[in-house]
Each structure stands twice: as C-alpha cells, then as structure tokens.
XYZ file of C-alpha atoms in Angstrom:
520
model
C 11.129 -8.002 41.582
C 9.872 -11.303 40.148
C 8.614 -11.811 36.636
C 6.117 -13.917 34.755
C 5.698 -14.000 30.997
C 3.246 -12.441 28.578
C 3.647 -13.541 24.977
C 4.823 -11.043 22.414
C 5.164 -13.082 19.222
C 8.090 -11.781 17.179
C 8.438 -14.940 15.130
C 6.659 -18.178 14.307
C 6.863 -21.250 16.572
C 9.641 -23.700 15.885
C 9.301 -26.135 13.030
C 11.416 -28.599 11.144
C 12.717 -32.051 12.004
C 13.309 -32.526 15.690
C 15.791 -35.031 17.071
C 14.404 -38.540 17.166
C 12.859 -39.607 20.455
C 13.277 -43.110 21.788
C 9.575 -43.606 22.497
C 6.326 -42.405 20.990
C 5.229 -38.871 21.875
C 2.231 -37.021 20.521
C 3.236 -33.681 19.007
C 1.455 -30.521 20.131
C -0.083 -29.953 16.702
C -1.097 -33.617 16.575
C -2.776 -33.259 19.977
C -4.780 -30.274 18.674
C -5.864 -32.285 15.633
C -6.818 -35.315 17.763
C -8.842 -33.135 20.156
C -10.710 -31.443 17.286
C -11.492 -34.724 15.525
C -12.585 -36.330 18.788
C -14.995 -33.473 19.532
C -16.360 -33.423 15.978
C -16.913 -37.182 15.970
C -18.613 -37.052 19.387
C -20.994 -34.291 18.277
C -21.859 -36.141 15.060
C -22.536 -39.372 16.985
C -24.745 -37.511 19.467
C -26.707 -36.026 16.546
C -27.258 -39.513 15.127
C -28.213 -40.943 18.528
C -30.604 -38.036 19.191
C -32.171 -38.578 15.765
C -32.637 -42.289 16.376
C -34.053 -41.684 19.835
C -36.447 -38.965 18.669
C -37.660 -41.082 15.734
C -38.088 -44.138 17.972
C -40.099 -42.149 20.515
C -42.334 -40.644 17.819
C -42.706 -43.504 15.361
C -41.568 -46.654 17.137
C -38.551 -47.201 14.855
C -35.079 -45.610 14.758
C -35.585 -44.633 11.119
C -32.602 -43.590 9.029
C -30.613 -41.971 11.814
C -27.615 -41.360 9.530
C -29.630 -38.582 7.860
C -28.878 -36.478 10.933
C -25.097 -36.864 10.564
C -24.588 -33.944 8.082
C -26.446 -31.556 10.401
C -24.397 -32.810 13.348
C -21.197 -32.263 11.381
C -22.299 -28.720 10.511
C -22.825 -27.910 14.184
C -19.504 -29.589 15.019
C -17.697 -27.546 12.361
C -19.017 -24.260 13.743
C -18.313 -25.339 17.330
C -14.705 -26.451 16.856
C -13.915 -23.600 14.421
C -15.037 -21.025 16.985
C -12.826 -22.545 19.653
C -9.953 -22.968 17.185
C -10.051 -19.255 16.260
C -9.761 -18.429 19.962
C -6.740 -20.726 20.338
C -8.672 -22.894 22.785
C -7.119 -26.159 21.583
C -3.661 -25.176 22.788
C -2.309 -27.436 25.517
C -1.951 -24.436 27.844
C -5.704 -23.779 27.629
C -6.430 -27.239 28.983
C -3.808 -27.421 31.738
C -3.667 -23.804 32.959
C -6.873 -22.005 31.973
C -9.453 -24.571 30.910
C -12.403 -23.487 28.811
C -14.922 -23.439 31.631
C -18.688 -23.833 31.666
C -19.688 -20.433 30.280
C -17.534 -20.500 27.096
C -18.781 -23.998 26.249
C -22.443 -23.032 26.707
C -21.956 -19.830 24.711
C -20.140 -21.522 21.833
C -22.603 -24.417 21.720
C -25.523 -21.976 21.634
C -23.820 -19.957 18.895
C -23.395 -23.124 16.802
C -27.151 -23.770 17.038
C -27.960 -20.180 16.102
C -25.850 -20.701 12.963
C -27.751 -23.966 12.309
C -31.120 -22.209 12.585
C -29.995 -19.395 10.271
C -28.642 -21.934 7.783
C -31.913 -23.891 7.801
C -33.887 -20.673 7.299
C -31.740 -19.344 4.441
C -31.609 -22.670 2.597
C -35.324 -23.365 3.197
C -34.422 -26.844 4.426
C -36.591 -26.926 7.529
C -38.055 -30.237 6.372
C -34.648 -31.831 7.084
C -34.864 -31.213 10.835
C -37.668 -31.060 13.372
C -37.939 -28.740 16.336
C -38.195 -31.702 18.708
C -34.964 -33.221 17.429
C -33.157 -29.856 17.523
C -34.189 -29.391 21.162
C -33.096 -32.928 22.051
C -29.809 -32.536 20.161
C -29.107 -29.198 21.874
C -29.580 -30.646 25.374
C -27.765 -33.954 24.844
C -25.067 -32.323 22.714
C -24.334 -29.710 25.380
C -23.931 -32.449 27.973
C -21.690 -34.324 25.517
C -19.594 -31.211 24.832
C -18.990 -30.696 28.566
C -18.091 -34.367 29.043
C -15.794 -34.327 25.991
C -13.967 -31.248 27.256
C -13.425 -32.914 30.631
C -12.257 -36.138 28.932
C -9.675 -34.327 26.779
C -8.339 -32.402 29.802
C -8.115 -35.590 31.891
C -6.346 -37.467 29.064
C -3.877 -34.622 28.615
C -3.000 -34.545 32.307
C -2.270 -38.277 32.298
C -0.377 -38.086 29.010
C 1.820 -35.249 30.263
C 2.683 -37.157 33.419
C 3.490 -40.245 31.368
C 5.587 -38.279 28.866
C 3.313 -39.183 25.940
C 2.784 -35.581 24.797
C 5.575 -33.351 23.532
C 6.420 -30.632 26.024
C 7.419 -27.069 25.170
C 11.168 -26.535 25.455
C 11.959 -23.170 27.022
C 15.096 -21.034 27.470
C 14.965 -18.251 30.096
C 17.238 -15.194 30.390
C 17.221 -12.948 33.479
C 18.678 -12.529 36.926
C 18.502 -15.377 39.426
C 15.547 -14.042 41.470
C 13.463 -13.399 38.374
C 14.122 -16.873 37.016
C 13.157 -18.508 40.331
C 9.922 -16.530 40.378
C 9.169 -17.427 36.774
C 9.697 -21.130 37.434
C 7.458 -20.962 40.498
C 4.508 -19.836 38.346
C 4.818 -22.792 35.969
C 2.978 -24.969 38.525
C 5.200 -27.995 38.104
C 5.244 -30.543 35.316
C 1.479 -30.455 34.693
C 1.862 -27.390 32.427
C 3.546 -29.271 29.596
C 6.629 -27.029 29.802
C 10.287 -27.959 30.302
C 12.823 -25.241 31.099
C 15.775 -26.598 29.161
C 18.221 -23.822 30.009
C 18.454 -20.711 32.180
C 20.966 -17.919 31.618
C 21.275 -15.689 34.667
C 22.432 -12.094 34.565
C 24.235 -10.758 37.655
C 23.351 -7.397 39.215
C 24.962 -4.486 37.350
C 27.331 -3.840 40.232
C 28.752 -7.370 39.897
C 28.847 -7.536 36.135
C 32.237 -7.677 34.485
C 33.017 -5.941 31.194
C 33.322 -9.289 29.465
C 32.488 -12.924 29.847
C 34.347 -14.447 32.765
C 35.120 -17.844 31.314
C 33.500 -19.250 28.185
C 34.070 -22.783 29.414
C 32.271 -22.160 32.696
C 29.377 -20.061 31.411
C 28.478 -21.657 28.114
C 24.780 -22.465 27.751
C 25.808 -25.759 26.205
C 26.704 -26.933 29.708
C 23.260 -26.130 31.163
C 21.208 -28.993 32.591
C 18.207 -29.964 30.466
C 15.855 -30.475 33.407
C 12.925 -28.477 34.743
C 14.442 -28.165 38.220
C 18.070 -28.385 37.181
C 20.817 -25.930 38.197
C 20.780 -22.359 36.961
C 23.800 -21.458 34.904
C 25.489 -18.118 35.541
C 26.676 -15.879 32.740
C 28.205 -12.472 33.419
C 26.982 -9.596 31.251
C 28.645 -6.264 30.652
C 27.405 -3.320 32.676
C 27.676 -0.866 29.800
C 23.944 -1.045 28.960
C 24.680 -2.394 25.514
C 25.198 -5.724 23.887
C 27.864 -4.284 21.694
C 30.792 -5.631 23.722
C 32.676 -8.624 22.344
C 32.023 -10.777 25.406
C 28.292 -10.098 25.439
C 27.947 -10.685 21.734
C 29.793 -13.978 22.172
C 27.424 -14.979 24.972
C 24.366 -14.277 22.830
C 25.852 -16.100 19.893
C 26.502 -19.083 22.148
C 22.909 -18.947 23.486
C 21.454 -18.766 19.969
C 23.534 -21.722 18.879
C 22.444 -23.745 21.925
C 18.790 -22.906 21.284
C 19.108 -23.989 17.670
C 20.803 -27.297 18.496
C 18.315 -28.192 21.251
C 15.182 -27.187 19.362
C 14.010 -24.531 21.810
C 10.352 -23.618 21.282
C 10.175 -20.505 23.467
C 12.695 -17.917 24.646
C 11.666 -15.866 27.683
C 13.558 -12.639 28.392
C 13.093 -11.223 31.907
C 14.380 -7.641 31.853
C 14.905 -5.740 35.108
C 15.719 -2.183 36.128
C 19.386 -1.349 35.897
C 20.099 -4.484 33.882
C 22.942 -4.361 31.417
C 20.677 -6.172 28.973
C 19.771 -4.250 25.822
C 16.307 -5.627 25.146
C 15.982 -4.653 21.495
C 19.348 -6.093 20.510
C 18.684 -9.267 22.506
C 15.416 -9.771 20.631
C 17.186 -9.154 17.330
C 19.764 -11.818 18.189
C 17.082 -14.481 18.702
C 14.924 -13.538 15.710
C 17.066 -15.804 13.551
C 15.575 -18.781 15.395
C 12.242 -20.460 14.562
C 11.139 -19.866 18.167
C 8.584 -17.665 19.883
C 10.094 -14.846 21.934
C 8.411 -13.665 25.153
C 9.040 -10.589 27.282
C 8.602 -11.055 31.013
C 6.223 -8.870 33.004
C 6.353 -8.058 36.746
C 4.906 -10.454 39.314
C 2.262 -7.862 40.174
C 0.461 -8.759 36.927
C 0.397 -12.513 37.635
C -3.015 -12.487 39.316
C -4.604 -10.453 36.527
C -7.008 -12.562 34.475
C -6.626 -10.284 31.437
C -3.178 -9.238 30.201
C -2.519 -8.678 26.524
C -0.371 -6.579 24.236
C -2.301 -3.616 22.867
C -1.679 -0.403 20.964
C -2.816 3.166 21.572
C -2.033 5.086 18.454
C 1.595 4.226 17.724
C 2.412 3.261 21.322
C 2.588 -0.355 22.510
C 1.063 -1.118 25.906
C 0.039 -4.010 28.135
C -3.742 -3.950 28.640
C -4.660 -5.381 32.061
C -8.439 -4.939 31.870
C -11.121 -5.282 29.208
C -14.400 -3.523 30.114
C -16.216 -5.041 27.118
C -17.951 -1.795 26.210
C -17.382 -2.107 22.471
C -20.460 -2.187 20.221
C -20.110 -5.855 19.294
C -19.970 -6.768 22.983
C -22.939 -4.625 23.989
C -25.240 -5.058 20.994
C -26.323 -8.720 21.498
C -27.047 -8.186 25.203
C -28.941 -4.951 24.586
C -30.995 -6.503 21.782
C -31.883 -9.424 24.065
C -32.862 -7.000 26.867
C -35.095 -4.883 24.634
C -36.935 -7.819 23.058
C -37.573 -9.683 26.321
C -38.498 -6.599 28.370
C -40.936 -5.375 25.713
C -42.589 -8.790 25.451
C -42.671 -9.101 29.241
C -44.371 -5.740 29.768
C -47.047 -6.567 27.179
C -47.748 -10.081 28.486
C -47.650 -9.092 32.168
C -49.814 -5.953 31.852
C -53.000 -7.698 33.139
C -51.107 -9.101 36.139
C -49.621 -5.647 36.853
C -53.154 -4.216 36.937
C -54.393 -6.854 39.424
C -51.343 -6.407 41.703
C -51.805 -2.636 41.628
C -55.440 -2.984 42.769
C -54.447 -5.347 45.614
C -51.764 -2.929 46.845
C -54.249 -0.030 46.792
C -56.898 -2.033 48.629
C -54.552 -3.035 51.457
C -52.744 0.217 52.304
C -52.906 3.849 51.169
C -50.078 5.115 48.990
C -48.655 4.660 45.496
C -48.604 1.327 43.658
C -44.954 1.685 42.692
C -41.912 2.301 44.870
C -39.271 4.586 43.329
C -35.804 4.806 44.828
C -32.479 6.264 43.712
C -29.973 3.632 42.599
C -26.563 3.727 40.942
C -26.314 2.291 37.435
C -23.583 1.964 34.814
C -20.511 4.052 35.699
C -22.338 5.234 38.851
C -24.987 7.069 36.856
C -28.041 7.680 39.054
C -31.558 6.506 38.124
C -34.820 5.706 39.887
C -35.756 2.042 40.092
C -39.327 0.759 39.598
C -40.712 -1.782 42.086
C -44.136 -2.734 43.353
C -44.518 -1.108 46.767
C -44.192 -3.846 49.375
C -43.623 -1.763 52.523
C -45.473 0.899 54.424
C -42.442 3.192 54.163
C -40.757 4.847 51.149
C -37.138 5.313 52.350
C -34.830 7.139 49.944
C -32.544 9.254 52.098
C -28.970 9.154 53.330
C -29.776 6.383 55.812
C -31.782 3.373 54.594
C -32.569 0.366 56.752
C -32.367 -2.962 54.911
C -35.356 -5.307 54.957
C -35.110 -7.861 57.756
C -36.775 -11.158 58.525
C -40.303 -10.559 59.879
C -39.917 -6.852 59.127
C -43.039 -5.039 60.415
C -42.782 -2.549 57.536
C -43.606 -5.243 54.954
C -47.318 -5.420 54.037
C -49.251 -8.660 53.631
C -49.403 -8.454 49.839
C -45.830 -7.135 49.909
C -44.607 -10.247 51.713
C -46.046 -12.439 48.956
C -44.591 -10.216 46.245
C -41.124 -10.261 47.807
C -41.144 -14.015 48.478
C -41.936 -14.710 44.792
C -39.712 -11.902 43.392
C -42.745 -10.440 41.619
C -42.082 -7.039 43.226
C -39.027 -6.746 40.907
C -40.945 -7.175 37.622
C -41.679 -3.440 37.062
C -37.934 -3.053 36.545
C -38.622 -4.243 32.992
C -39.370 -0.528 32.478
C -35.824 0.320 33.596
C -34.498 -2.362 31.237
C -36.458 -0.997 28.279
C -35.219 2.531 29.052
C -31.591 1.324 29.083
C -31.013 2.009 32.788
C -30.814 -1.687 33.688
C -30.316 -5.090 32.100
C -32.255 -8.298 32.622
C -29.154 -9.856 34.187
C -26.372 -8.091 36.045
C -25.240 -7.105 39.546
C -28.273 -6.075 41.610
C -28.386 -2.293 42.166
C -28.262 -1.144 45.777
C -29.623 2.064 47.254
C -27.317 5.035 46.701
C -26.740 5.344 50.463
C -25.611 1.705 50.648
C -23.368 2.079 47.596
C -21.537 5.020 49.152
C -21.073 3.094 52.402
C -19.836 -0.185 50.913
C -17.570 1.505 48.402
C -15.558 2.933 51.323
C -15.346 -0.412 53.120
C -15.039 -3.094 50.431
C -12.297 -3.306 47.813
C -13.418 -3.542 44.166
C -17.024 -2.786 45.143
C -17.172 0.015 42.575
C -16.221 -2.348 39.736
C -19.677 -3.949 39.863
C -20.964 -0.679 38.372
C -18.892 -1.145 35.201
C -21.968 -2.799 33.650
C -25.684 -2.090 33.786
C -27.295 -3.503 36.961
C -29.777 -6.338 36.536
C -33.187 -7.475 37.696
C -31.513 -10.739 38.642
C -27.864 -11.762 38.828
C -25.326 -14.529 39.307
C -25.020 -13.704 43.017
C -28.786 -13.852 43.553
C -29.278 -17.293 41.955
C -26.471 -18.571 44.191
C -28.330 -17.467 47.312
C -26.623 -14.099 47.921
C -29.532 -11.719 48.327
C -31.394 -9.919 51.066
C -29.868 -8.365 54.152
C -26.062 -8.344 54.580
C -25.172 -8.143 58.264
C -21.387 -8.340 57.881
C -18.799 -7.163 55.361
C -17.709 -10.709 54.529
C -21.242 -11.466 53.276
C -21.078 -8.510 50.898
C -17.579 -9.536 49.752
C -18.885 -12.986 48.843
C -21.743 -11.403 46.910
C -19.320 -9.074 45.112
C -17.122 -12.024 44.088
C -20.087 -13.506 42.184
C -20.863 -10.139 40.610
C -17.279 -9.721 39.406
C -17.256 -13.255 37.992
C -20.359 -12.402 35.989
C -18.806 -9.162 34.690
C -15.770 -11.072 33.412
C -17.762 -13.941 31.854
C -21.168 -12.646 30.741
C -22.794 -13.688 27.490
C -26.345 -14.008 26.176
C -26.208 -17.768 26.839
C -25.060 -17.121 30.414
C -27.923 -14.616 30.832
C -30.466 -17.210 29.667
C -29.017 -19.718 32.133
C -29.288 -17.225 35.030
C -32.862 -16.297 34.083
C -33.784 -19.996 34.096
C -32.214 -20.426 37.549
C -34.071 -17.345 38.789
C -37.362 -19.045 38.025
C -36.436 -22.619 38.984
C -33.654 -22.685 41.571
C -34.602 -22.608 45.287
C -31.448 -20.558 45.949
C -32.937 -17.659 43.984
C -35.686 -17.357 46.587
C -33.359 -17.657 49.587
C -33.538 -14.778 52.096
C -36.551 -13.283 50.272
C -38.311 -11.394 53.030
C-alpha cells in the first residue's frame, strides 16, 4: 500500500545557520516576505492610479493622487494578512495548490468590507468617494489576480533555475511506500528535494540487528531527488529498543542534523517493525517538521487534516461547512436579498399572475416536491408555465418545443422569470439564492442510484441559480454523462462557496448568455 504525507507538526521548522551555498538562493521565508511586499506595493500603486484616474475624469487634473496611498495600504494590509493567516504565501500553495479565483475574490471583497466599516466608524467618508472605491475595487481585483499569477510564474522559473531554496526531506518507510511517495511530488516543480531515503524491509526479511553499519549508514545516501534508495534492516520485534535499531535511528538523526533536513516523513505500514511513537521521539531533538504518511487512498481527497474528537486524534477527510460562522453570512445575504426582491417584484408578480390566468385555467403558481438540505423534502414555488402539474413517481422533463408549455410560460422560462417565486423558499430557509438546482424527487431517486456522489449535492441548501446553470448546464439531461458534468460543477461550488462567489454567480445569471442556454 502506497503512502502520501499529511503534516502533523511535532516541532518547529528548521532554523539556524545553514551551510554556505556557492550561488545566491532566495530563502523560503525571504520569498514569503518578497511576495507580501510585492502584493502590498502593487495594491497601493493601483489605489494611487485609480485616484489619479478618477480625479482626472471628474476634474480634468490628477489632483494629489498620493492621498489615496494610505487607504490603498490599509486594503493591502487586510488582504495580505488574511492570506498570511491561512498560510497562503507558502511555496507549496503556489506550486501545488494555487490560491484560485474564488479565494482571491473573497479575500479582496473582505478587505473592502473592512475598509467600508473603518470609514464608517472613523467618520472619514470625506477621504474617499464612492466612485473611486468602485474603480479601485474593479482595477484592484484585476491587479490582485495578475499579481498572483506573476508570483506563481516567477516561482516556477526560480525553482527550475535553482534560485529559491528547496525543502530538504528525509523519508523512512519500505521501498514501495517510498516510491509511491516520490511519485506524488510531481517532479522538481514542487520545491522539494528528497535528500535521503531509509527503507525498511518486510518483517519477514528483517534481521534482529543492523546488517552492516558501513553499508546501511544514512551518511552514504545520495543527496538527489531521484537518487538510489538506501536499505537499512530493522528488527522485527515491534520495538525500537534493540541496540541495532537504536543505532540506526541515532545515525539517521545525526545525518539529518548535519545535512540540515527540513522535513522528516515517516511512512508506517501494517506489520512493520517500526515503533512509531519512539521513532517520533528520536527525531524530536531536531529542528525539523515531522510528518506521518497516510495511505494512497487519501491522495485524491481535497480536504485532509488532523482533527480531534474529544481526546481522540483523527484525520478529517471532509468538511461540510455547517458551522455557524460558515452558514451565518450566506443566510444573512439570502434573507436580505430575498426580502428586498419580494417587495420590489410584487407588482411584476401581480401582472404575471393575471397573464397566466387569462391564458389558461388553473393556479398561478406551480408547486412540486423537491429535495433540499440533507434530502429534506419541501415544495418549490414557480410560476406555472405548463398545462400540466406533474408531481408523481414519473415526471417527464421539459423538452425543446414541448407542447405542454404555454405561450406566456415559454417567455417566462426563456427569461428565467418563472423561478423568481422561489424567493419565498429562500426566505423560509428551504433554499438559498445560489446553490445546486433542486430536481424533482422522482428524478433525485433515479439519479442517486445511477450517478456516484449525486447525493452530495444535497449537503447544502439548493439554489434558485447555481454554478452549473451559469456554465450552461441546465434543462433536459438525455444521458448520464450530461448529469455527471452538471454534478461536477455543483460539487465544485459546494467546496468553494462564499458570499463573493454567490454575488459573482448572480451577476452571471443576469448577464451571461450561458445562463439562458437550453431554457425551454
């Protein structure tokens, strides 16, 4: 069974004076500092440029654009501090799991919310104008995205050229586990060098002591990423108490100290003679971070972290984001917007209701059973757009040129106006403004049997609009692969949602042609 690594920090990262290097290399901490200063300076310059441009457009002169620098620095401070607290300036974040569009938009929006609150509390609204704030937000967001891309591109080139210090890693485990671990490093672009590997033989081949200190010493290991794997025999007694094993560990610790190892990765396996606790204790004397390997089956999981349940330590492999501080901002946004929408749209609702009544007999609203959060059942509100009111065990999806669709219904469906009564569902807490679109209960039961991870889309409240819909995935699904593609967008949204992301999706719903695709 192969292993990858999840960090369990038992000690602080290495420090002290490293051996001198023949050519200049930027340290990892120095890279973080450079990236933060570069972003802060860029944001401040954009604030000044936006101020000059706004003043020039309004008054014909650039004015004293430097007056906008303190405000720009305030936004920059909040922006980089938020990312710094998340550890987003680490080299690994840029080369393995880059920030991405959604985190940048969310953090940039948060920085501006802090700015607005600061201006309100200090009664300094005369310092900034709404026009400049809007211009700064738009240009600054574009600048933040470009800056992030620039830093990532520079880092990739610097790593290839050897201009950035790489993490020096020692790995302990059996040969198969080490090969699997190295495979997941994705080559030299990760900024990691495996300096030494100590392999443990299967228990059946282990000898009660070290075979030959001269042939198994870690000091003889090749200091290259793809160098040979050294073999060290461990005792099969299940303990590190034997003289030979203790000598091996002492040798490994000494090697790690002399070669300034940053990280030590231990890959335990079933039946191994390795005593994990005592191995950790042996390396705690080093100023290095110690990692415990996890099985390959967890490699594809986007969320893996050490957690605790009571006094027990666990590895959490999912995060449903149901805590109050996750839910509260989204729910507050839903309540405010849905309440305002129902008040402002009431006259339009009245006119649409009269038109529906005049064209065909029947109710104004269509109510149908849908599954919501955690598969809780509710009845959705829609303007009736068909001559039928299907809500049984078999429901036929709307098709192109469907004869069941009324004339006014065709217009309502093409413009998405038929969905607006769902603001009632949002206000009642059954739906959200943005989320995976709810399907009829009959369709849910069918697709859940046929499509893997379909049920996970119900781990959040369904939405009036969603990430899949604004990317063109709406309407009839004739084949399973079409539904799988739609589900992939839903699951991406579940893992990445934020209020800023919701605002972006709402804007696309109104403006993007894709949001109206397959509306029939």
